[in-house]
PDB file of C-alpha atoms in Angstrom:
ATOM      1  CA  MET A1332     -17.898  95.492 -44.205  1.00 46.00           C
ATOM      2  CA  LEU A1333     -21.355  93.933 -44.728  1.00 47.00           C
ATOM      3  CA  PHE A1334     -23.516  96.276 -46.779  1.00 46.00           C
ATOM      4  CA  ARG A1335     -26.291  98.047 -44.934  1.00 51.00           C
ATOM      5  CA  SER A1336     -27.957 101.217 -46.077  1.00 44.00           C
ATOM      6  CA  GLN A1337     -26.701 104.299 -44.329  1.00 50.00           C
ATOM      7  CA  ASP A1338     -30.258 105.060 -43.282  1.00 54.00           C
ATOM      8  CA  TYR A1339     -30.542 101.686 -41.534  1.00 59.00           C
ATOM      9  CA  VAL A1340     -27.320 102.195 -39.610  1.00 60.00           C
ATOM     10  CA  SER A1341     -28.293 105.756 -38.695  1.00 62.00           C
ATOM     11  CA  ASP A1342     -31.764 104.672 -37.589  1.00 65.00           C
ATOM     12  CA  HIS A1343     -30.257 102.052 -35.277  1.00 67.00           C
ATOM     13  CA  ALA A1344     -27.270 104.029 -34.029  1.00 74.00           C
ATOM     14  CA  ASN A1345     -28.428 103.726 -30.413  1.00 82.00           C
ATOM     15  CA  ASP A1346     -29.962 100.258 -30.641  1.00 90.00           C
ATOM     16  CA  ALA A1347     -27.557  97.858 -28.897  1.00 91.00           C
ATOM     17  CA  GLU A1348     -29.356  94.740 -30.135  1.00 91.00           C
ATOM     18  CA  ALA A1349     -29.435  95.918 -33.766  1.00 90.00           C
ATOM     19  CA  LEU A1350     -25.747  96.829 -33.616  1.00 91.00           C
ATOM     20  CA  PHE A1351     -24.991  93.425 -32.129  1.00 91.00           C
ATOM     21  CA  MET A1352     -26.838  91.699 -34.977  1.00 91.00           C
ATOM     22  CA  LEU A1353     -24.911  93.775 -37.519  1.00 89.00           C
ATOM     23  CA  GLY A1354     -21.668  92.747 -35.806  1.00 89.00           C
ATOM     24  CA  ARG A1355     -22.657  89.075 -35.867  1.00 90.00           C
ATOM     25  CA  SER A1356     -23.597  89.328 -39.550  1.00 89.00           C
ATOM     26  CA  ASN A1357     -20.165  90.713 -40.352  1.00 87.00           C
ATOM     27  CA  GLN A1358     -18.584  87.970 -38.249  1.00 89.00           C
ATOM     28  CA  TYR A1359     -20.390  85.244 -40.178  1.00 86.00           C
ATOM     29  CA  LEU A1360     -19.238  86.746 -43.468  1.00 87.00           C
ATOM     30  CA  GLY A1361     -15.643  86.976 -42.282  1.00 88.00           C
ATOM     31  CA  ASP A1362     -15.514  90.771 -42.060  1.00 90.00           C
ATOM     32  CA  LEU A1363     -13.919  90.934 -38.611  1.00 90.00           C
ATOM     33  CA  GLU A1364     -13.121  94.643 -38.868  1.00 91.00           C
ATOM     34  CA  GLY A1365     -16.773  95.446 -39.499  1.00 89.00           C
ATOM     35  CA  ALA A1366     -17.801  93.057 -36.735  1.00 90.00           C
ATOM     36  CA  GLU A1367     -15.463  94.768 -34.285  1.00 93.00           C
ATOM     37  CA  THR A1368     -16.837  98.196 -35.182  1.00 92.00           C
ATOM     38  CA  PHE A1369     -20.476  97.285 -34.599  1.00 92.00           C
ATOM     39  CA  LEU A1370     -19.834  95.115 -31.537  1.00 94.00           C
ATOM     40  CA  LYS A1371     -17.810  97.853 -29.830  1.00 94.00           C
ATOM     41  CA  ARG A1372     -20.687 100.282 -30.433  1.00 94.00           C
ATOM     42  CA  SER A1373     -23.117  97.702 -29.047  1.00 93.00           C
ATOM     43  CA  VAL A1374     -21.226  97.135 -25.771  1.00 95.00           C
ATOM     44  CA  ALA A1375     -20.735 100.870 -25.360  1.00 94.00           C
ATOM     45  CA  ILE A1376     -24.524 101.229 -25.260  1.00 94.00           C
ATOM     46  CA  ASP A1377     -25.198  98.047 -23.284  1.00 95.00           C
ATOM     47  CA  PRO A1378     -22.147  96.994 -21.258  1.00 94.00           C
ATOM     48  CA  ASP A1379     -24.159  94.151 -19.663  1.00 95.00           C
ATOM     49  CA  SER A1380     -24.676  92.310 -22.937  1.00 94.00           C
ATOM     50  CA  TYR A1381     -22.829  89.016 -22.644  1.00 94.00           C
ATOM     51  CA  ASP A1382     -23.406  88.090 -26.292  1.00 94.00           C
ATOM     52  CA  ALA A1383     -21.949  91.333 -27.621  1.00 94.00           C
ATOM     53  CA  GLU A1384     -18.968  91.281 -25.236  1.00 95.00           C
ATOM     54  CA  TYR A1385     -18.158  87.626 -25.931  1.00 95.00           C
ATOM     55  CA  ASN A1386     -18.380  87.981 -29.713  1.00 95.00           C
ATOM     56  CA  LEU A1387     -16.296  91.141 -29.572  1.00 95.00           C
ATOM     57  CA  GLY A1388     -13.647  89.154 -27.697  1.00 95.00           C
ATOM     58  CA  ILE A1389     -13.716  86.444 -30.370  1.00 94.00           C
ATOM     59  CA  SER A1390     -13.368  88.980 -33.180  1.00 94.00           C
ATOM     60  CA  LEU A1391     -10.497  90.729 -31.427  1.00 94.00           C
ATOM     61  CA  LEU A1392      -8.762  87.405 -30.770  1.00 93.00           C
ATOM     62  CA  SER A1393      -9.123  86.423 -34.435  1.00 93.00           C
ATOM     63  CA  ARG A1394      -7.620  89.758 -35.467  1.00 93.00           C
ATOM     64  CA  GLY A1395      -4.606  89.286 -33.178  1.00 94.00           C
ATOM     65  CA  LYS A1396      -5.636  92.071 -30.781  1.00 95.00           C
ATOM     66  CA  ILE A1397      -4.833  89.850 -27.818  1.00 95.00           C
ATOM     67  CA  GLU A1398      -4.878  92.325 -24.913  1.00 96.00           C
ATOM     68  CA  GLU A1399      -8.171  93.811 -26.067  1.00 96.00           C
ATOM     69  CA  ALA A1400      -9.538  90.301 -26.511  1.00 95.00           C
ATOM     70  CA  ILE A1401      -8.506  89.432 -22.952  1.00 96.00           C
ATOM     71  CA  ASP A1402     -10.319  92.510 -21.684  1.00 96.00           C
ATOM     72  CA  SER A1403     -13.562  91.661 -23.525  1.00 96.00           C
ATOM     73  CA  LEU A1404     -13.465  87.956 -22.685  1.00 95.00           C
ATOM     74  CA  THR A1405     -12.780  88.755 -19.007  1.00 96.00           C
ATOM     75  CA  LYS A1406     -15.880  90.938 -19.007  1.00 96.00           C
ATOM     76  CA  ALA A1407     -17.840  88.146 -20.716  1.00 95.00           C
ATOM     77  CA  VAL A1408     -16.737  85.699 -18.006  1.00 95.00           C
ATOM     78  CA  GLY A1409     -17.876  88.166 -15.372  1.00 95.00           C
ATOM     79  CA  LEU A1410     -21.286  88.444 -17.009  1.00 95.00           C
ATOM     80  CA  ARG A1411     -21.821  84.681 -17.414  1.00 93.00           C
ATOM     81  CA  PRO A1412     -19.349  82.908 -15.111  1.00 93.00           C
ATOM     82  CA  THR A1413     -20.977  79.465 -15.404  1.00 90.00           C
ATOM     83  CA  LEU A1414     -20.663  79.233 -19.195  1.00 91.00           C
ATOM     84  CA  ILE A1415     -17.828  77.071 -20.479  1.00 92.00           C
ATOM     85  CA  GLU A1416     -16.949  78.800 -23.747  1.00 94.00           C
ATOM     86  CA  PRO A1417     -15.848  82.246 -22.467  1.00 94.00           C
ATOM     87  CA  HIS A1418     -13.437  80.604 -19.995  1.00 93.00           C
ATOM     88  CA  PHE A1419     -12.043  78.402 -22.768  1.00 94.00           C
ATOM     89  CA  GLN A1420     -11.557  81.323 -25.165  1.00 94.00           C
ATOM     90  CA  LEU A1421     -10.007  83.417 -22.395  1.00 94.00           C
ATOM     91  CA  SER A1422      -7.531  80.600 -21.716  1.00 94.00           C
ATOM     92  CA  LYS A1423      -6.542  80.700 -25.417  1.00 94.00           C
ATOM     93  CA  ALA A1424      -6.090  84.467 -25.281  1.00 95.00           C
ATOM     94  CA  TYR A1425      -3.934  84.267 -22.153  1.00 95.00           C
ATOM     95  CA  ARG A1426      -1.788  81.539 -23.724  1.00 94.00           C
ATOM     96  CA  ARG A1427      -1.235  83.602 -26.863  1.00 95.00           C
ATOM     97  CA  ALA A1428      -0.213  86.519 -24.642  1.00 94.00           C
ATOM     98  CA  GLY A1429       2.287  84.301 -22.831  1.00 95.00           C
ATOM     99  CA  HIS A1430       0.339  84.240 -19.542  1.00 96.00           C
ATOM    100  CA  THR A1431       0.646  80.477 -19.026  1.00 94.00           C
ATOM    101  CA  GLU A1432      -0.501  80.314 -15.404  1.00 95.00           C
ATOM    102  CA  LEU A1433      -3.616  82.378 -16.123  1.00 95.00           C
ATOM    103  CA  ALA A1434      -4.303  80.244 -19.195  1.00 93.00           C
ATOM    104  CA  ASP A1435      -4.029  77.049 -17.136  1.00 94.00           C
ATOM    105  CA  GLU A1436      -6.312  78.511 -14.482  1.00 95.00           C
ATOM    106  CA  GLN A1437      -9.033  79.260 -17.039  1.00 93.00           C
ATOM    107  CA  LEU A1438      -8.592  75.837 -18.614  1.00 92.00           C
ATOM    108  CA  ALA A1439      -9.055  74.206 -15.198  1.00 94.00           C
ATOM    109  CA  ILE A1440     -12.263  76.194 -14.697  1.00 93.00           C
ATOM    110  CA  THR A1441     -13.389  74.991 -18.109  1.00 92.00           C
ATOM    111  CA  GLY A1442     -12.833  71.387 -17.020  1.00 90.00           C
ATOM    112  CA  ARG A1443     -14.768  71.836 -13.787  1.00 89.00           C
ATOM    113  CA  LEU A1444     -17.674  73.475 -15.605  1.00 87.00           C
ATOM    114  CA  ARG A1445     -17.750  70.636 -18.139  1.00 87.00           C
ATOM    115  CA  GLU A1446     -17.961  68.152 -15.281  1.00 82.00           C
ATOM    116  CA  VAL A1447     -20.818  70.113 -13.711  1.00 79.00           C
ATOM    117  CA  ASP A1448     -22.563  70.280 -17.076  1.00 80.00           C
ATOM    118  CA  SER A1449     -22.172  66.536 -17.520  1.00 80.00           C
ATOM    119  CA  ASN A1450     -23.581  65.900 -14.039  1.00 76.00           C
ATOM    120  CA  LYS A1451     -26.561  68.137 -14.740  1.00 81.00           C
ATOM    121  CA  THR A1452     -27.228  66.237 -17.939  1.00 87.00           C
ATOM    122  CA  ARG A1453     -27.152  62.972 -15.961  1.00 88.00           C
ATOM    123  CA  SER A1454     -29.459  64.506 -13.357  1.00 91.00           C
ATOM    124  CA  VAL A1455     -31.955  65.529 -16.050  1.00 91.00           C
ATOM    125  CA  VAL A1456     -31.896  62.001 -17.505  1.00 93.00           C
ATOM    126  CA  LEU A1457     -32.562  60.477 -14.076  1.00 94.00           C
ATOM    127  CA  GLY A1458     -35.321  62.981 -13.384  1.00 95.00           C
ATOM    128  CA  ASN A1459     -36.989  62.137 -16.678  1.00 95.00           C
ATOM    129  CA  GLN A1460     -36.679  58.429 -15.904  1.00 96.00           C
ATOM    130  CA  GLY A1461     -38.309  59.117 -12.542  1.00 96.00           C
ATOM    131  CA  ASN A1462     -41.167  60.966 -14.243  1.00 96.00           C
ATOM    132  CA  ALA A1463     -41.674  58.064 -16.670  1.00 97.00           C
ATOM    133  CA  ALA A1464     -41.683  55.518 -13.843  1.00 96.00           C
ATOM    134  CA  PHE A1465     -44.130  57.642 -11.848  1.00 95.00           C
ATOM    135  CA  ALA A1466     -46.474  57.977 -14.837  1.00 96.00           C
ATOM    136  CA  ALA A1467     -46.337  54.203 -15.317  1.00 95.00           C
ATOM    137  CA  GLY A1468     -47.220  53.620 -11.667  1.00 95.00           C
ATOM    138  CA  ASN A1469     -43.752  52.327 -10.718  1.00 96.00           C
ATOM    139  CA  VAL A1470     -43.471  54.481  -7.616  1.00 96.00           C
ATOM    140  CA  ASP A1471     -40.478  52.715  -6.061  1.00 96.00           C
ATOM    141  CA  ASP A1472     -38.470  53.109  -9.281  1.00 97.00           C
ATOM    142  CA  ALA A1473     -39.511  56.760  -9.463  1.00 97.00           C
ATOM    143  CA  ILE A1474     -38.290  57.403  -5.917  1.00 97.00           C
ATOM    144  CA  LYS A1475     -35.002  55.634  -6.651  1.00 97.00           C
ATOM    145  CA  ASN A1476     -34.397  57.758  -9.773  1.00 96.00           C
ATOM    146  CA  TYR A1477     -35.351  61.025  -8.070  1.00 97.00           C
ATOM    147  CA  LYS A1478     -33.029  60.280  -5.143  1.00 96.00           C
ATOM    148  CA  GLU A1479     -30.135  59.491  -7.469  1.00 95.00           C
ATOM    149  CA  ALA A1480     -30.778  62.701  -9.405  1.00 95.00           C
ATOM    150  CA  ILE A1481     -30.836  64.645  -6.128  1.00 96.00           C
ATOM    151  CA  SER A1482     -27.484  63.092  -5.094  1.00 94.00           C
ATOM    152  CA  ILE A1483     -26.009  64.640  -8.258  1.00 92.00           C
ATOM    153  CA  GLU A1484     -27.890  67.939  -8.081  1.00 91.00           C
ATOM    154  CA  PRO A1485     -28.837  68.510  -4.412  1.00 93.00           C
ATOM    155  CA  GLU A1486     -29.790  72.148  -4.967  1.00 92.00           C
ATOM    156  CA  ASN A1487     -32.611  71.335  -7.407  1.00 94.00           C
ATOM    157  CA  GLY A1488     -35.866  72.080  -5.596  1.00 96.00           C
ATOM    158  CA  LYS A1489     -38.018  70.731  -8.419  1.00 96.00           C
ATOM    159  CA  LEU A1490     -36.499  67.265  -7.955  1.00 96.00           C
ATOM    160  CA  TYR A1491     -37.523  67.312  -4.301  1.00 97.00           C
ATOM    161  CA  TYR A1492     -41.043  68.339  -5.328  1.00 97.00           C
ATOM    162  CA  ASP A1493     -41.228  65.431  -7.778  1.00 97.00           C
ATOM    163  CA  LEU A1494     -39.971  63.149  -5.004  1.00 97.00           C
ATOM    164  CA  SER A1495     -42.747  64.426  -2.722  1.00 97.00           C
ATOM    165  CA  LEU A1496     -45.379  63.423  -5.293  1.00 97.00           C
ATOM    166  CA  ALA A1497     -43.918  59.922  -5.470  1.00 97.00           C
ATOM    167  CA  TYR A1498     -43.923  59.603  -1.679  1.00 97.00           C
ATOM    168  CA  ARG A1499     -47.549  60.739  -1.599  1.00 96.00           C
ATOM    169  CA  GLN A1500     -48.439  58.121  -4.201  1.00 95.00           C
ATOM    170  CA  ARG A1501     -46.706  55.513  -2.052  1.00 95.00           C
ATOM    171  CA  GLY A1502     -48.699  56.675   0.973  1.00 95.00           C
ATOM    172  CA  SER A1503     -45.756  58.032   2.938  1.00 96.00           C
ATOM    173  CA  ALA A1504     -47.012  61.277   4.496  1.00 94.00           C
ATOM    174  CA  SER A1505     -43.740  61.876   6.370  1.00 95.00           C
ATOM    175  CA  GLY A1506     -41.671  61.289   3.224  1.00 96.00           C
ATOM    176  CA  GLU A1507     -43.852  63.686   1.256  1.00 97.00           C
ATOM    177  CA  LEU A1508     -43.710  66.405   3.914  1.00 96.00           C
ATOM    178  CA  ASN A1509     -39.931  66.132   4.334  1.00 97.00           C
ATOM    179  CA  ALA A1510     -39.394  66.354   0.558  1.00 97.00           C
ATOM    180  CA  LEU A1511     -41.674  69.397   0.327  1.00 97.00           C
ATOM    181  CA  LYS A1512     -39.822  71.141   3.153  1.00 97.00           C
ATOM    182  CA  GLN A1513     -36.502  70.415   1.431  1.00 97.00           C
ATOM    183  CA  ALA A1514     -37.852  71.812  -1.844  1.00 97.00           C
ATOM    184  CA  GLU A1515     -39.059  74.975  -0.109  1.00 97.00           C
ATOM    185  CA  ALA A1516     -35.736  75.510   1.680  1.00 97.00           C
ATOM    186  CA  ILE A1517     -33.761  75.079  -1.532  1.00 96.00           C
ATOM    187  CA  ASP A1518     -35.986  77.081  -3.863  1.00 96.00           C
ATOM    188  CA  PRO A1519     -38.536  79.433  -2.236  1.00 96.00           C
ATOM    189  CA  SER A1520     -39.603  80.586  -5.715  1.00 96.00           C
ATOM    190  CA  LEU A1521     -41.560  77.361  -6.351  1.00 97.00           C
ATOM    191  CA  ALA A1522     -45.163  78.464  -5.809  1.00 97.00           C
ATOM    192  CA  ILE A1523     -46.442  74.921  -6.327  1.00 97.00           C
ATOM    193  CA  VAL A1524     -44.372  73.737  -3.351  1.00 97.00           C
ATOM    194  CA  HIS A1525     -45.792  76.420  -1.029  1.00 97.00           C
ATOM    195  CA  ASN A1526     -49.292  75.535  -2.172  1.00 97.00           C
ATOM    196  CA  GLN A1527     -48.802  71.810  -1.608  1.00 97.00           C
ATOM    197  CA  LEU A1528     -47.332  72.422   1.835  1.00 97.00           C
ATOM    198  CA  GLY A1529     -50.392  74.536   2.609  1.00 97.00           C
ATOM    199  CA  VAL A1530     -52.666  71.653   1.621  1.00 96.00           C
ATOM    200  CA  ARG A1531     -50.739  69.236   3.833  1.00 96.00           C
ATOM    201  CA  TYR A1532     -50.811  71.636   6.808  1.00 96.00           C
ATOM    202  CA  LEU A1533     -54.538  72.218   6.357  1.00 95.00           C
ATOM    203  CA  GLU A1534     -55.137  68.469   6.307  1.00 94.00           C
ATOM    204  CA  ALA A1535     -53.187  68.240   9.579  1.00 94.00           C
ATOM    205  CA  GLY A1536     -55.301  70.992  11.153  1.00 94.00           C
ATOM    206  CA  ASP A1537     -52.510  73.591  11.217  1.00 96.00           C
ATOM    207  CA  VAL A1538     -54.581  76.439   9.800  1.00 96.00           C
ATOM    208  CA  LYS A1539     -52.050  79.196  10.476  1.00 96.00           C
ATOM    209  CA  SER A1540     -49.200  77.408   8.683  1.00 97.00           C
ATOM    210  CA  ALA A1541     -51.540  76.538   5.822  1.00 97.00           C
ATOM    211  CA  GLN A1542     -52.590  80.167   5.407  1.00 97.00           C
ATOM    212  CA  ASP A1543     -48.962  81.277   5.506  1.00 97.00           C
ATOM    213  CA  GLU A1544     -48.011  78.797   2.770  1.00 98.00           C
ATOM    214  CA  PHE A1545     -50.919  79.722   0.492  1.00 97.00           C
ATOM    215  CA  SER A1546     -49.940  83.382   0.951  1.00 97.00           C
ATOM    216  CA  ASN A1547     -46.304  82.500   0.162  1.00 97.00           C
ATOM    217  CA  ALA A1548     -47.421  80.789  -3.041  1.00 97.00           C
ATOM    218  CA  LEU A1549     -49.342  83.900  -4.093  1.00 97.00           C
ATOM    219  CA  ALA A1550     -46.417  86.161  -3.219  1.00 97.00           C
ATOM    220  CA  VAL A1551     -44.412  84.218  -5.806  1.00 96.00           C
ATOM    221  CA  GLU A1552     -47.215  83.755  -8.343  1.00 96.00           C
ATOM    222  CA  PRO A1553     -50.106  86.182  -7.630  1.00 96.00           C
ATOM    223  CA  GLU A1554     -52.540  84.607 -10.095  1.00 94.00           C
ATOM    224  CA  PHE A1555     -51.890  80.964  -9.181  1.00 96.00           C
ATOM    225  CA  ALA A1556     -55.478  79.683  -9.429  1.00 95.00           C
ATOM    226  CA  GLU A1557     -55.045  76.675  -7.173  1.00 96.00           C
ATOM    227  CA  ALA A1558     -53.505  78.709  -4.355  1.00 97.00           C
ATOM    228  CA  LEU A1559     -56.185  81.407  -4.738  1.00 97.00           C
ATOM    229  CA  ASN A1560     -58.835  78.717  -4.473  1.00 96.00           C
ATOM    230  CA  ASN A1561     -57.215  77.077  -1.447  1.00 96.00           C
ATOM    231  CA  LEU A1562     -56.740  80.339   0.426  1.00 97.00           C
ATOM    232  CA  GLY A1563     -60.333  81.309  -0.409  1.00 96.00           C
ATOM    233  CA  VAL A1564     -61.648  78.057   1.052  1.00 94.00           C
ATOM    234  CA  LEU A1565     -59.527  78.514   4.175  1.00 96.00           C
ATOM    235  CA  LEU A1566     -60.799  82.068   4.717  1.00 96.00           C
ATOM    236  CA  ALA A1567     -64.383  80.896   4.204  1.00 94.00           C
ATOM    237  CA  GLN A1568     -63.850  78.272   6.888  1.00 92.00           C
ATOM    238  CA  LYS A1569     -62.705  81.098   9.185  1.00 93.00           C
ATOM    239  CA  GLY A1570     -65.917  83.017   8.397  1.00 92.00           C
ATOM    240  CA  ASN A1571     -64.383  85.651   6.126  1.00 94.00           C
ATOM    241  CA  ASN A1572     -66.713  85.044   3.184  1.00 92.00           C
ATOM    242  CA  ARG A1573     -66.171  88.395   1.533  1.00 92.00           C
ATOM    243  CA  ALA A1574     -62.398  87.937   1.226  1.00 95.00           C
ATOM    244  CA  ALA A1575     -62.951  84.312   0.215  1.00 94.00           C
ATOM    245  CA  GLU A1576     -65.323  85.320  -2.574  1.00 94.00           C
ATOM    246  CA  ALA A1577     -62.818  87.853  -3.934  1.00 95.00           C
ATOM    247  CA  LEU A1578     -60.063  85.223  -4.012  1.00 96.00           C
ATOM    248  CA  LEU A1579     -62.247  82.648  -5.730  1.00 95.00           C
ATOM    249  CA  ARG A1580     -63.308  85.147  -8.379  1.00 95.00           C
ATOM    250  CA  ARG A1581     -59.610  85.841  -9.008  1.00 95.00           C
ATOM    251  CA  ALA A1582     -58.976  82.100  -9.247  1.00 94.00           C
ATOM    252  CA  ILE A1583     -61.669  81.772 -11.922  1.00 95.00           C
ATOM    253  CA  GLU A1584     -60.381  84.823 -13.804  1.00 94.00           C
ATOM    254  CA  SER A1585     -56.927  83.253 -13.777  1.00 93.00           C
ATOM    255  CA  ASP A1586     -58.192  79.828 -14.825  1.00 93.00           C
ATOM    256  CA  ALA A1587     -61.721  79.719 -16.212  1.00 91.00           C
ATOM    257  CA  SER A1588     -61.502  75.923 -16.360  1.00 92.00           C
ATOM    258  CA  SER A1589     -61.094  75.654 -12.575  1.00 90.00           C
ATOM    259  CA  ILE A1590     -63.989  73.368 -11.671  1.00 92.00           C
ATOM    260  CA  GLN A1591     -63.182  73.574  -7.971  1.00 92.00           C
ATOM    261  CA  GLY A1592     -63.112  77.371  -8.183  1.00 92.00           C
ATOM    262  CA  HIS A1593     -66.650  77.514  -9.582  1.00 94.00           C
ATOM    263  CA  ILE A1594     -67.915  74.947  -7.039  1.00 94.00           C
ATOM    264  CA  ASN A1595     -66.418  76.765  -4.059  1.00 92.00           C
ATOM    265  CA  LEU A1596     -67.590  80.159  -5.276  1.00 93.00           C
ATOM    266  CA  GLY A1597     -71.123  78.779  -5.559  1.00 92.00           C
ATOM    267  CA  LEU A1598     -71.013  77.404  -2.021  1.00 91.00           C
ATOM    268  CA  ILE A1599     -69.775  80.705  -0.598  1.00 92.00           C
ATOM    269  CA  LEU A1600     -72.401  82.705  -2.499  1.00 92.00           C
ATOM    270  CA  ALA A1601     -75.058  80.339  -1.210  1.00 90.00           C
ATOM    271  CA  ALA A1602     -73.792  80.814   2.354  1.00 88.00           C
ATOM    272  CA  GLU A1603     -74.135  84.568   1.819  1.00 87.00           C
ATOM    273  CA  GLY A1604     -77.716  84.075   0.633  1.00 87.00           C
ATOM    274  CA  ASN A1605     -77.057  84.939  -3.002  1.00 90.00           C
ATOM    275  CA  LEU A1606     -78.695  81.772  -4.305  1.00 89.00           C
ATOM    276  CA  GLU A1607     -79.174  82.890  -7.898  1.00 90.00           C
ATOM    277  CA  ALA A1608     -75.486  83.703  -8.355  1.00 90.00           C
ATOM    278  CA  ALA A1609     -74.566  80.524  -6.470  1.00 89.00           C
ATOM    279  CA  SER A1610     -76.671  78.430  -8.836  1.00 91.00           C
ATOM    280  CA  LYS A1611     -75.006  80.045 -11.857  1.00 92.00           C
ATOM    281  CA  ALA A1612     -71.558  79.261 -10.420  1.00 91.00           C
ATOM    282  CA  GLU A1613     -72.468  75.595 -10.033  1.00 90.00           C
ATOM    283  CA  ASP A1614     -73.887  75.593 -13.571  1.00 91.00           C
ATOM    284  CA  GLU A1615     -70.483  76.791 -14.812  1.00 91.00           C
ATOM    285  CA  ALA A1616     -68.826  73.933 -12.962  1.00 90.00           C
ATOM    286  CA  LEU A1617     -71.253  71.422 -14.482  1.00 92.00           C
ATOM    287  CA  LEU A1618     -70.652  72.800 -17.949  1.00 93.00           C
ATOM    288  CA  LEU A1619     -66.981  71.962 -17.445  1.00 92.00           C
ATOM    289  CA  ALA A1620     -67.646  68.573 -15.839  1.00 92.00           C
ATOM    290  CA  PRO A1621     -71.293  67.411 -16.111  1.00 92.00           C
ATOM    291  CA  ALA A1622     -70.711  64.315 -13.979  1.00 93.00           C
ATOM    292  CA  ASN A1623     -68.684  65.983 -11.216  1.00 91.00           C
ATOM    293  CA  SER A1624     -70.140  64.680  -7.968  1.00 92.00           C
ATOM    294  CA  ALA A1625     -69.105  67.708  -5.892  1.00 91.00           C
ATOM    295  CA  ALA A1626     -70.729  70.112  -8.361  1.00 89.00           C
ATOM    296  CA  LEU A1627     -73.898  67.984  -8.545  1.00 91.00           C
ATOM    297  CA  GLN A1628     -74.104  67.859  -4.749  1.00 91.00           C
ATOM    298  CA  ALA A1629     -73.554  71.616  -4.435  1.00 86.00           C
ATOM    299  CA  LYS A1630     -76.209  72.277  -7.090  1.00 87.00           C
ATOM    300  CA  SER A1631     -78.647  70.018  -5.235  1.00 89.00           C
ATOM    301  CA  GLN A1632     -78.000  71.824  -1.944  1.00 88.00           C
ATOM    302  CA  ILE A1633     -78.600  75.208  -3.566  1.00 86.00           C
ATOM    303  CA  GLU A1634     -81.828  74.011  -5.199  1.00 87.00           C
ATOM    304  CA  ALA A1635     -83.003  72.766  -1.799  1.00 85.00           C
ATOM    305  CA  LYS A1636     -82.301  76.214  -0.327  1.00 82.00           C
ATOM    306  CA  PHE A1637     -84.284  77.775  -3.190  1.00 75.00           C
ATOM    307  CA  LYS A1638     -87.270  75.556  -2.326  1.00 78.00           C
ATOM    308  CA  GLU A1639     -86.892  76.305   1.354  1.00 76.00           C
ATOM    309  CA  LYS A1640     -86.791  80.017   0.672  1.00 69.00           C
ATOM    310  CA  SER A1641     -89.826  79.813  -1.622  1.00 64.00           C
ATOM    311  CA  SER A1642     -91.864  77.921   0.965  1.00 61.00           C
ATOM    312  CA  THR A1643     -91.081  80.428   3.705  1.00 55.00           C
ATOM    313  CA  THR A1644     -92.172  83.379   1.537  1.00 49.00           C
ATOM    314  CA  LEU A1645     -95.589  81.896   0.633  1.00 43.00           C
ATOM    315  CA  PRO A1646     -98.575  83.753   2.202  1.00 49.00           C
TER     316      PRO A1646
END
């Protein structure tokens, strides 16, 4: 067994991760008995640890403890059913135990998973080629690559989002919207998709759907600066300046480099009559982007309101 001080082992007697690492160390050094001891203690503490269960199965298989190995490897498969290796090792254990049909079944699963893995690799390559084409301005090639990647991996919402960007660049509003809706249906956890749908709905005048999508984006990612900014602007347009201000301040806290956040906060503060704070917000935007036309225009409007206010307060 790999040497460890008794104090170290005692201090980590209830630490599943430390026991797992001790088991792996013994495995690497060829001490399979020591590995089995520590790995069994690890899975007893944390029965949901795939790594400990799988490596215990391997150690048991190497020691000829076939039935115990089958038990551990079956548990490992249950914990991570899409991984190839536990199915392959379980097929070996079944074969050594004389369970030929079960061995063949696991080997067939291994083959199917390898095919899926190969397809995903191809999908990633096509997606990357699409990204490169998009960056180079070759929108048609980008769309072609994204569509081919989607044909291989139709449940990948991010691919549909990338496709939506390419359609937007091409000027196809319907193509963009359809791709965004597909992305949302496939993967509702993509905050960026909800936000982009909100922008498109707002552009189309569908304020309710836009607000719903911005809220959906924030439900997934509460400090998503762009969605906070967009929802703040929408609420300001509806006359709810107080809620809008709170959202824009959160957007800036989340991303201090948000030029649009500073600009919009300044405009809302100005609308509320807080011209000094509004001017400071626009100054922050101009510090980030001195030539930003929207910030310069907002600053000019606020300065005009300052002059107007000063002239009306003169005796």
